[in-house]
CSV table of C-alpha atoms and ligand atoms in Angstrom, one decimal:
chain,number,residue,atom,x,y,z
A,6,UNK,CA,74.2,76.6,149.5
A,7,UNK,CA,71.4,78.9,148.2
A,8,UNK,CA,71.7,82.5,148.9
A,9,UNK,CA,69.2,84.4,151.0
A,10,UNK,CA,66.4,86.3,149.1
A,11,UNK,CA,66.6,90.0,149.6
A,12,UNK,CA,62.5,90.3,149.7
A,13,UNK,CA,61.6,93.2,148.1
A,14,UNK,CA,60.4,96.5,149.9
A,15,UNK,CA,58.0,97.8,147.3
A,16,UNK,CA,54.5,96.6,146.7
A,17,UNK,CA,51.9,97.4,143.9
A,18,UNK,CA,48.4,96.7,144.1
A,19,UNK,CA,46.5,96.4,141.3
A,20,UNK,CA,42.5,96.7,141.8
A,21,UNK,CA,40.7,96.7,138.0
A,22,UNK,CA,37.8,98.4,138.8
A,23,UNK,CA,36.9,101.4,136.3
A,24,UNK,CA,33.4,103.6,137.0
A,25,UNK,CA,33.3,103.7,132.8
A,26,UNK,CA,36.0,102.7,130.2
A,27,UNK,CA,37.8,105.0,128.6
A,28,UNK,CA,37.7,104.9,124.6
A,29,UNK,CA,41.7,104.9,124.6
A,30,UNK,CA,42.1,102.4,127.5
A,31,UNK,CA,44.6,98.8,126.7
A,32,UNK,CA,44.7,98.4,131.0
A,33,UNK,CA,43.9,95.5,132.8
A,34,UNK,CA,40.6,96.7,133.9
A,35,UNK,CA,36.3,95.8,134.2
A,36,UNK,CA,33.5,97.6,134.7
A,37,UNK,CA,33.0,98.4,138.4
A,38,UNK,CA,30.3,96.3,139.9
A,39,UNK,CA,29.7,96.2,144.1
A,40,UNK,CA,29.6,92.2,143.7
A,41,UNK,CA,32.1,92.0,141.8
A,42,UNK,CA,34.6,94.2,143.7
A,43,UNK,CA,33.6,91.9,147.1
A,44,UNK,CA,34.9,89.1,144.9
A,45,UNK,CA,38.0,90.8,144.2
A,46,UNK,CA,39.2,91.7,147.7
A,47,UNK,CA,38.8,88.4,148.9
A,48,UNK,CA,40.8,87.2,146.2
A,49,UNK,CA,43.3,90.0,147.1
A,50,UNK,CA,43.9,90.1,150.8
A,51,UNK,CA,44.4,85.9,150.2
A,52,UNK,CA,47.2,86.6,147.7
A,53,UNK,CA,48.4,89.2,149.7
A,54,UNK,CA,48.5,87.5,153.1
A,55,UNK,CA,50.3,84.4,150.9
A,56,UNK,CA,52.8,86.3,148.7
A,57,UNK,CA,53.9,89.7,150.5
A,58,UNK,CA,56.5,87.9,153.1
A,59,UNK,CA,57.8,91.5,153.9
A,60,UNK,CA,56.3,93.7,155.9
A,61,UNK,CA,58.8,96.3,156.1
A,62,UNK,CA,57.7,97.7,152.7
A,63,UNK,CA,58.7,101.3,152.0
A,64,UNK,CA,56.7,102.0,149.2
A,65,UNK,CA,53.2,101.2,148.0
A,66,UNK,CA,51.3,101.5,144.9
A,67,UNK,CA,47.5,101.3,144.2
A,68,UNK,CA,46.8,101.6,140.7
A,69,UNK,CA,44.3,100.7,138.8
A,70,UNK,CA,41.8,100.5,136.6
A,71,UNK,CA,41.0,103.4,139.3
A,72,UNK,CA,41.3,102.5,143.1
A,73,UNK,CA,38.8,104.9,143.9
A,74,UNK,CA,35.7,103.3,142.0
A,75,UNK,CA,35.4,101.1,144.8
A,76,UNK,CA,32.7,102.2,147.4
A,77,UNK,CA,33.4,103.8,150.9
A,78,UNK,CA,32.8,100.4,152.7
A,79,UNK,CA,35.3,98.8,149.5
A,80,UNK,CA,37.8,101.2,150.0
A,81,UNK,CA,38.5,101.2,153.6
A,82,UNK,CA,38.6,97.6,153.8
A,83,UNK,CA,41.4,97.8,151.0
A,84,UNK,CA,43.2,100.1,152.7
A,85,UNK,CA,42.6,98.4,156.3
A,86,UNK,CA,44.5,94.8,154.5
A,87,UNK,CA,47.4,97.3,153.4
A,88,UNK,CA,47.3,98.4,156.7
A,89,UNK,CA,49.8,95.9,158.4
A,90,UNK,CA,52.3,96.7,155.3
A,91,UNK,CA,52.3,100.3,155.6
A,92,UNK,CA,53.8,100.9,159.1
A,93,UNK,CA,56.8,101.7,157.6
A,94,UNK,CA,56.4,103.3,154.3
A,95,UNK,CA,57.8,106.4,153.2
A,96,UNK,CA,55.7,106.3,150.0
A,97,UNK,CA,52.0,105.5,150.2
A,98,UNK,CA,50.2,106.8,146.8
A,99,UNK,CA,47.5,105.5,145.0
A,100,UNK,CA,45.7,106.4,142.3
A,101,UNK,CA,42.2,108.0,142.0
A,102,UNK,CA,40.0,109.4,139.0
A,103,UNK,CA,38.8,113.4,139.9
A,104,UNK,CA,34.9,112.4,139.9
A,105,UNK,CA,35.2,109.6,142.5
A,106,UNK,CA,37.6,111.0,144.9
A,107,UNK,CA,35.1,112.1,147.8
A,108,UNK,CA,35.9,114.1,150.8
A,109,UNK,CA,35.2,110.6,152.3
A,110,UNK,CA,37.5,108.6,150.4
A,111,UNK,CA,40.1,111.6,150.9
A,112,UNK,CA,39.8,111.3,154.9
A,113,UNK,CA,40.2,107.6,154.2
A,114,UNK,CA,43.8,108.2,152.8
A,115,UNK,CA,45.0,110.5,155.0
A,116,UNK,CA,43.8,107.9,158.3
A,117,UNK,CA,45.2,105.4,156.7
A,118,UNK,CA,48.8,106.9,156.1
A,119,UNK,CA,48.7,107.6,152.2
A,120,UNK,CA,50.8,110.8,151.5
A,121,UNK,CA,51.0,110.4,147.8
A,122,UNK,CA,48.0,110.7,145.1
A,123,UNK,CA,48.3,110.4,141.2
A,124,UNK,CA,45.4,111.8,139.3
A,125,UNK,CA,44.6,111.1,136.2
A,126,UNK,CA,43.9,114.7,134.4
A,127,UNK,CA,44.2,113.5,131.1
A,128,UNK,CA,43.2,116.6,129.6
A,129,UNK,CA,42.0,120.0,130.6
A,130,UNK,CA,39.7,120.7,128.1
A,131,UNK,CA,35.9,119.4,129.1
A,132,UNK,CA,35.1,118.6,125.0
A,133,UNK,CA,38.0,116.6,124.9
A,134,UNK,CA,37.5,114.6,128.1
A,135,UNK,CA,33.7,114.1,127.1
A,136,UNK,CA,34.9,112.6,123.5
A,137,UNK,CA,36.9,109.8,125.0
A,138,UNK,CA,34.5,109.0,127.5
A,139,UNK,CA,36.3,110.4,130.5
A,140,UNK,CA,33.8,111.4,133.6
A,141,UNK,CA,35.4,114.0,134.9
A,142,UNK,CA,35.7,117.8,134.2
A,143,UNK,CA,38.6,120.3,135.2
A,144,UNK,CA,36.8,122.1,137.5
A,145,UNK,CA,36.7,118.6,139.3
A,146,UNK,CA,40.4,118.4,139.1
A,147,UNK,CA,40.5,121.4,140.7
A,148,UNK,CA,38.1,120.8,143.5
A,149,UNK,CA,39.9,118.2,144.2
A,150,UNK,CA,43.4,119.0,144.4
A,151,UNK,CA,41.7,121.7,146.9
A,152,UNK,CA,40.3,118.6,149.2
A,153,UNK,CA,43.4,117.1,149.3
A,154,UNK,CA,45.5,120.0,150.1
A,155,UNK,CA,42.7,120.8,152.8
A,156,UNK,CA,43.3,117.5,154.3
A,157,UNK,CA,47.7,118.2,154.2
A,158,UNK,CA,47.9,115.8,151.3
A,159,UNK,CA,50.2,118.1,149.1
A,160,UNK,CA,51.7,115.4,147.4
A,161,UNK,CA,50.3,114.8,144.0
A,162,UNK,CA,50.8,113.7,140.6
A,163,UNK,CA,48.9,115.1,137.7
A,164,UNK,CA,48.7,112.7,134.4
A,165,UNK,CA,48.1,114.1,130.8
A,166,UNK,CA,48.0,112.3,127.6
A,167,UNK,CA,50.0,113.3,124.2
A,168,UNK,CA,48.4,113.3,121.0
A,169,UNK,CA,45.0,112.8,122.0
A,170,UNK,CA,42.7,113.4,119.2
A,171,UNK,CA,41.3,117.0,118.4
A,172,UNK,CA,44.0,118.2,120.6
A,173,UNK,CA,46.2,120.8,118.7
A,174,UNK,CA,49.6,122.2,119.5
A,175,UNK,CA,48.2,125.0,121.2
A,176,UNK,CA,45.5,122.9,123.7
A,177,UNK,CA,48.6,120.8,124.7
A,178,UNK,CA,50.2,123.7,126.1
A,179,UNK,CA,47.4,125.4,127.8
A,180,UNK,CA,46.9,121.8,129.2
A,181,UNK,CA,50.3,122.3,131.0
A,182,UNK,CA,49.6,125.8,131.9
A,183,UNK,CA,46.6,124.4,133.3
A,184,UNK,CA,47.9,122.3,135.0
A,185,UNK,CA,51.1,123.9,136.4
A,186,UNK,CA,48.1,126.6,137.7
A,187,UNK,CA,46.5,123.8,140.3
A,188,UNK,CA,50.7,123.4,141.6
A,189,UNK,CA,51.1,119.7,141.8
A,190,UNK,CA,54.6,118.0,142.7
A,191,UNK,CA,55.0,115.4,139.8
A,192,UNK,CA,53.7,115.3,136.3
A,193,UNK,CA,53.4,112.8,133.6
A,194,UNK,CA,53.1,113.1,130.4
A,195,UNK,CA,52.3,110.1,128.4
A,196,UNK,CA,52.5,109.9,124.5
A,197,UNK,CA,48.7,107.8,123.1
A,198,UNK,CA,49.0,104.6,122.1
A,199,UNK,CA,46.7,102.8,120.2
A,200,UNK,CA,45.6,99.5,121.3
A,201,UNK,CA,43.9,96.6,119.3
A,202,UNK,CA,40.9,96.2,121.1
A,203,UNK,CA,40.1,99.7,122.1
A,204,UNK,CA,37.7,102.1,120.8
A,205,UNK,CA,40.3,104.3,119.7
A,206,UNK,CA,41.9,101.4,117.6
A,207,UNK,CA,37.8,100.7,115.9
A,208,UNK,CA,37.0,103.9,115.1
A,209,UNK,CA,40.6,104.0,113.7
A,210,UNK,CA,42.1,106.8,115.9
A,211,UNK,CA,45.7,107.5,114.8
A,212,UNK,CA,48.3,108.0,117.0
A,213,UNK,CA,50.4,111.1,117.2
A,214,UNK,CA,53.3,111.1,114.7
A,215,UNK,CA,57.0,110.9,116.0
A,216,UNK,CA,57.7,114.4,115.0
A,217,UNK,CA,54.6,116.0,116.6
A,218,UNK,CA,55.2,113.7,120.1
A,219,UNK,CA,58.8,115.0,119.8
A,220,UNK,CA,58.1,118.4,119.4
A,221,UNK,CA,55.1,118.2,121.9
A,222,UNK,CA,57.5,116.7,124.6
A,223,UNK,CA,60.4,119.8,124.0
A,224,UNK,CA,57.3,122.4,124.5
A,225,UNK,CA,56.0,120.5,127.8
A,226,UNK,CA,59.9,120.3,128.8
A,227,UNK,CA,60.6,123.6,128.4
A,228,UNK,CA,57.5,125.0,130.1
A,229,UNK,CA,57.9,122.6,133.0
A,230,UNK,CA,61.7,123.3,133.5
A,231,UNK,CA,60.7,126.7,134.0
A,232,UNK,CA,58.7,126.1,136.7
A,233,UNK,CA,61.0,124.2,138.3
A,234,UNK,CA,60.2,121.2,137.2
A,235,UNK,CA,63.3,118.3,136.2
A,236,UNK,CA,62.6,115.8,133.5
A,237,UNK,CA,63.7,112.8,135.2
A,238,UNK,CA,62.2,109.9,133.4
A,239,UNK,CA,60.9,109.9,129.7
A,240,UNK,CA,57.6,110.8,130.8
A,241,UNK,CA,57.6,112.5,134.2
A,242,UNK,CA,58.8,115.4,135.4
A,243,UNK,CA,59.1,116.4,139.4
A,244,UNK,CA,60.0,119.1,141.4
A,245,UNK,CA,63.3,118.7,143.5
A,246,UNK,CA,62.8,115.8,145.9
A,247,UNK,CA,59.4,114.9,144.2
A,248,UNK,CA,60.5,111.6,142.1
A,249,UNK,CA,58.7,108.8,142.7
A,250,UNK,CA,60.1,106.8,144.9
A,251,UNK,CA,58.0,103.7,144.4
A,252,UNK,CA,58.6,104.0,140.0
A,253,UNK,CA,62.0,104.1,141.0
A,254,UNK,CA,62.3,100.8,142.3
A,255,UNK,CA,60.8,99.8,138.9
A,256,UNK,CA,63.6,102.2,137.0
A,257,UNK,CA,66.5,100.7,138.8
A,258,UNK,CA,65.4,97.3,138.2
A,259,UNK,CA,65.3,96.2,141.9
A,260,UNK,CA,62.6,93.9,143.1
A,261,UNK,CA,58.7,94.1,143.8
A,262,UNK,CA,55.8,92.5,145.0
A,263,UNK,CA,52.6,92.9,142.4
A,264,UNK,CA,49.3,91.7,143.9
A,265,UNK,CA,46.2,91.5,141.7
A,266,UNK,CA,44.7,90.6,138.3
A,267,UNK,CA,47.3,91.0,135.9
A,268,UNK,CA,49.9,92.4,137.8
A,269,UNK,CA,53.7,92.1,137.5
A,270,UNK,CA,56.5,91.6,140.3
A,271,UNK,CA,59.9,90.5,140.4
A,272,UNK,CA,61.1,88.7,143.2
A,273,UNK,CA,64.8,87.1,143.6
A,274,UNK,CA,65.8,86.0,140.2
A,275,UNK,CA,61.8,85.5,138.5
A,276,UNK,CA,59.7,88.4,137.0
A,277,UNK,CA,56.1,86.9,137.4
A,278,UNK,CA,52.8,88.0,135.8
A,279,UNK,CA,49.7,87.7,137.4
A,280,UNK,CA,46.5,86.4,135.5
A,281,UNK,CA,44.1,88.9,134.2
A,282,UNK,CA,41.3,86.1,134.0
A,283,UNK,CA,39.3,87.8,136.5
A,284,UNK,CA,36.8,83.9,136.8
A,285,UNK,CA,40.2,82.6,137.5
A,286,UNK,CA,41.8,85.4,139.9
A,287,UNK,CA,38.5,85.5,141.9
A,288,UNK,CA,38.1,81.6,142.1
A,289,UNK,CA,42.1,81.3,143.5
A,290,UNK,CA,43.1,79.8,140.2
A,291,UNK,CA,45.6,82.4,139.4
A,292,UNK,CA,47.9,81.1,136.7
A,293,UNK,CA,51.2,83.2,136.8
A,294,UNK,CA,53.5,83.4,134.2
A,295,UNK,CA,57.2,83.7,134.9
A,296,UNK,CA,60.2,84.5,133.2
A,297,UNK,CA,62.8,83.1,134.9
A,298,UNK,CA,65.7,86.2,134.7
A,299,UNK,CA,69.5,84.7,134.2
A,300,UNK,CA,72.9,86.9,134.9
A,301,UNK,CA,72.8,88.0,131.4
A,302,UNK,CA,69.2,88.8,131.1
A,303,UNK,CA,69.6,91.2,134.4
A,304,UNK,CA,72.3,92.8,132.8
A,305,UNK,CA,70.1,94.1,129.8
A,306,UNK,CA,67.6,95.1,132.0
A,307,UNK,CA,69.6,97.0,134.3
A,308,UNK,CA,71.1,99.1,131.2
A,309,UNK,CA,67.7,99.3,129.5
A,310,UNK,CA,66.0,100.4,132.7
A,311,UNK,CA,68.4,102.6,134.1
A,312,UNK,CA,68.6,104.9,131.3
A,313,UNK,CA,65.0,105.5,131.3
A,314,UNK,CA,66.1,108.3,134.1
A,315,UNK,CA,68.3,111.0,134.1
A,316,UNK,CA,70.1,109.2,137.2
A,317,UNK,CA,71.7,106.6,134.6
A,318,UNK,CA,73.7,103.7,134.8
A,319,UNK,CA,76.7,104.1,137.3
A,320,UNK,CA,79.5,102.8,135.4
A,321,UNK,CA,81.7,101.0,138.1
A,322,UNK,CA,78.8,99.5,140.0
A,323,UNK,CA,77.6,97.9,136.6
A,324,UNK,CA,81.0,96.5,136.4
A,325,UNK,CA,81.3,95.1,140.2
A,326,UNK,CA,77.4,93.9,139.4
A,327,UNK,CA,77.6,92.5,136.4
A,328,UNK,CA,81.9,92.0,135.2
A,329,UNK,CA,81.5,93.9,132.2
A,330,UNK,CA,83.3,97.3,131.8
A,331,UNK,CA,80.6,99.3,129.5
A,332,UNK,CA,82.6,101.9,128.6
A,333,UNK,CA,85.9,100.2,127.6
A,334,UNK,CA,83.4,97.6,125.3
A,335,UNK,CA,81.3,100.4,123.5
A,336,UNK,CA,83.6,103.5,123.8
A,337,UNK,CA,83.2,104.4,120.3
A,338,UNK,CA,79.6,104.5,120.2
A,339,UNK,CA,79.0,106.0,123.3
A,340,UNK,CA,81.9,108.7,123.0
A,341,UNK,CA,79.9,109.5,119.2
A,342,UNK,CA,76.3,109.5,121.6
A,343,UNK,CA,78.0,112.1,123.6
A,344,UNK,CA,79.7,114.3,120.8
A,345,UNK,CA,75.9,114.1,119.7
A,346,UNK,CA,74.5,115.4,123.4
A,347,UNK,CA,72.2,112.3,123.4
A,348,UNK,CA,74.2,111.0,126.6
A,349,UNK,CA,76.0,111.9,129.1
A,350,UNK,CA,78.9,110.7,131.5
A,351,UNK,CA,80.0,112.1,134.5
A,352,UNK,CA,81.9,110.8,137.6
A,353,UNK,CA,81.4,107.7,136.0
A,354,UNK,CA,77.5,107.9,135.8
A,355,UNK,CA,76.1,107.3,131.9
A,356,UNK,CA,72.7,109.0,131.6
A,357,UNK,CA,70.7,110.1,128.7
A,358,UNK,CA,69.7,113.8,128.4
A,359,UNK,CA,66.2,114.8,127.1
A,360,UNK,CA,67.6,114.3,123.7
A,361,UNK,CA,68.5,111.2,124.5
A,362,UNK,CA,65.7,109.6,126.1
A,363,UNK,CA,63.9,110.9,123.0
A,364,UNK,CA,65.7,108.1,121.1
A,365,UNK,CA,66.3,105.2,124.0
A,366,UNK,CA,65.7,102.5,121.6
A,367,UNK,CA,68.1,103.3,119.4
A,368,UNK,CA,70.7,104.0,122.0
A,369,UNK,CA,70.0,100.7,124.3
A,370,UNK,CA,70.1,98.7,120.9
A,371,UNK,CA,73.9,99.9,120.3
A,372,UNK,CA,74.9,99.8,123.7
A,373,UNK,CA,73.4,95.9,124.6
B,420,SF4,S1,40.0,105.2,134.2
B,420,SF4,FE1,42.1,104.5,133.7
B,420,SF4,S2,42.0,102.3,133.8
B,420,SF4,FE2,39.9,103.0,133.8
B,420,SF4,S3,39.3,102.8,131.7
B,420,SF4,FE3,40.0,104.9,132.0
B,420,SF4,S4,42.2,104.9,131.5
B,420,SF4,FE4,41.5,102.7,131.8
């Protein structure tokens, strides 16, 4: 007899829409048009109604693209289809770009029961947002953050990019000073990669070298962690409490609905891909691809997820999960890993320290 499913309680919700592109940008994402975006909702809400069999979901997602492109009408119809999903969520984000969050769409969140927003900041210098096409200023950011705090949404992530171009040592930091100044509860910092297909990748935009990302993520570390700030996952930091909650579903490789055009979920034993034919997603011609994951392959990526974060791979429930005994089959390396202060293990918990999760690769490659 077939075991029950354990449906997932996390659902992410992918709308493409962007109000420009951004010159760096590898995302499933199109050019915002009204007609296009009325399109794309019926497409969604069918795919919803049809795939999400939960509706006790405790976290949701809306990411993007940028959620907030769509127009007033747009947006509260999205949220109104989440609406019967969200009753009991304890995590509602979703994410908006500064220059289209409106007091309106801000009102819309908070009647609607989102208590989480991630911005994307990217940088706080103006002439650097203006050279990669970004539509937004920092004064925006702050005028923002203000709205949502007025409306008692409080929860917020900020996003920054490493290594963009033009961006020295010295900007970086005063980027995180910046940004620790507007007081949000999460940060990420994400190092720039350079995407065929981009305008960075044309016009032959380097990314940042390993030594100046390294160095760049020790500064942002060490001026986070003294405001209070833990690094808990390679690129985000949060103050005590703040992790997300949804990005840890992802993290500790438990399941997840992913509605939209090119999104990804993972439900029972199959990690599905959505199409990002946008024709084919609108017309109900989805074609999904799916990776079908065996015993072994959730093994590997239980260990390569769960040492993204600083809350590790607990070493007896690995064994009970999984029949392997991790320590006893790689003491050597891992006992070296330790000497080294790349890892970590206590009360049976394995978990990288920011050292460590400086050179994941390496370490998930000895340890798999
Ligand atoms: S706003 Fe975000 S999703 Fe849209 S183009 Fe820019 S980086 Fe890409």
């Amino acid at each position: 007899m077939r075991t029950k499913i354990n449906l997932p309680t996390a659902l992410y919700i992918h709308i493409p829409f962007c109000e420009s592109i951004c010159d760096y940008c590898d995302f499933t994402k199109l050019q915002y048009f009204h007609s296009f975006a009325k399109k794309y909702l019926v497409a969604l809400k069918r795919e919803l109604n049809e795939r999400v069999q939960n509706k006790d979901i405790k976290t949701i997602y809306i990411g993007g693209g940028t959620p907030t492109s769509l127009d007033d009408k747009q947006f509260e119809a999205l949220l109104k289809m989440v609406e019967p999903y969200s009753k009991n969520a304890i995590e509602y984000t979703v994410e908006a770009n500064p220059e289209s969050l409106s007091l309106s769409k801000i009102k819309q969140l908070k009647k609607y029961g989102v208590n989480r927003v991630s911005i994307g900041v990217e940088s706080t210098h103006d002439q650097i947002l203006k050279s990669i096409n970004r539509k937004h200023t920092f004064s925006d950011v702050k005028s923002v953050m203000r709205n949502l705090r007025d409306n008692n949404i409080d929860n917020i992530n900020l996003d920054l990019i490493i290594g963009l171009p033009n961006v020295s040592f010295k900007m970086l930091e005063e980027d995180i000073k910046n940004i620790l100044s507007l007081k949000p509860k999460h940060i990420s910092c994400y190092s720039l990669t350079v995407h065929e297909h981009t305008v960075f990748y044309i016009n032959k935009i380097e990314e940042p070298d390993e030594e100046f990302a390294y160095q760049a993520y020790k500064s942002i570390n060490s001026l986070l962690e003294k405001s209070g700030f833990t690094h808990y996952e390679v690129s985000n930091w949060a103050l005590p409490g703040y992790e997300s909650k949804h990005n840890l579903v992802y993290w500790n490789n438990k399941r997840y609905y992913g509605i939209g055009l090119g999104a990804s979920g993972y439900i029972d034993n199959i990690r599905y891909k959505n199409s990002t034919n946008f024709n084919q997603y609108v017309s109900f011609m989805n074609e999904i691809e799916q990776e079908i994951v065996t015993p072994s392959d959730e093994k590997d990526y239980e260990l390569m997820l769960r040492l993204r974060t600083k809350f590790g791979v607990n070493l007896i429930d690995y064994q009970k999960k999984f029949g392997v005994d991790l320590y006893a089959s790689h003491k050597q390396v891992i006992d070296e890993y330790i000497a080294q202060g790349y890892l970590t293990l206590q009360d049976n918990v394995l978990a990288p320290t920011f050292e460590g999760m400086m050179i994941l690769d390496k370490i998930y490659l000895d340890l798999a």
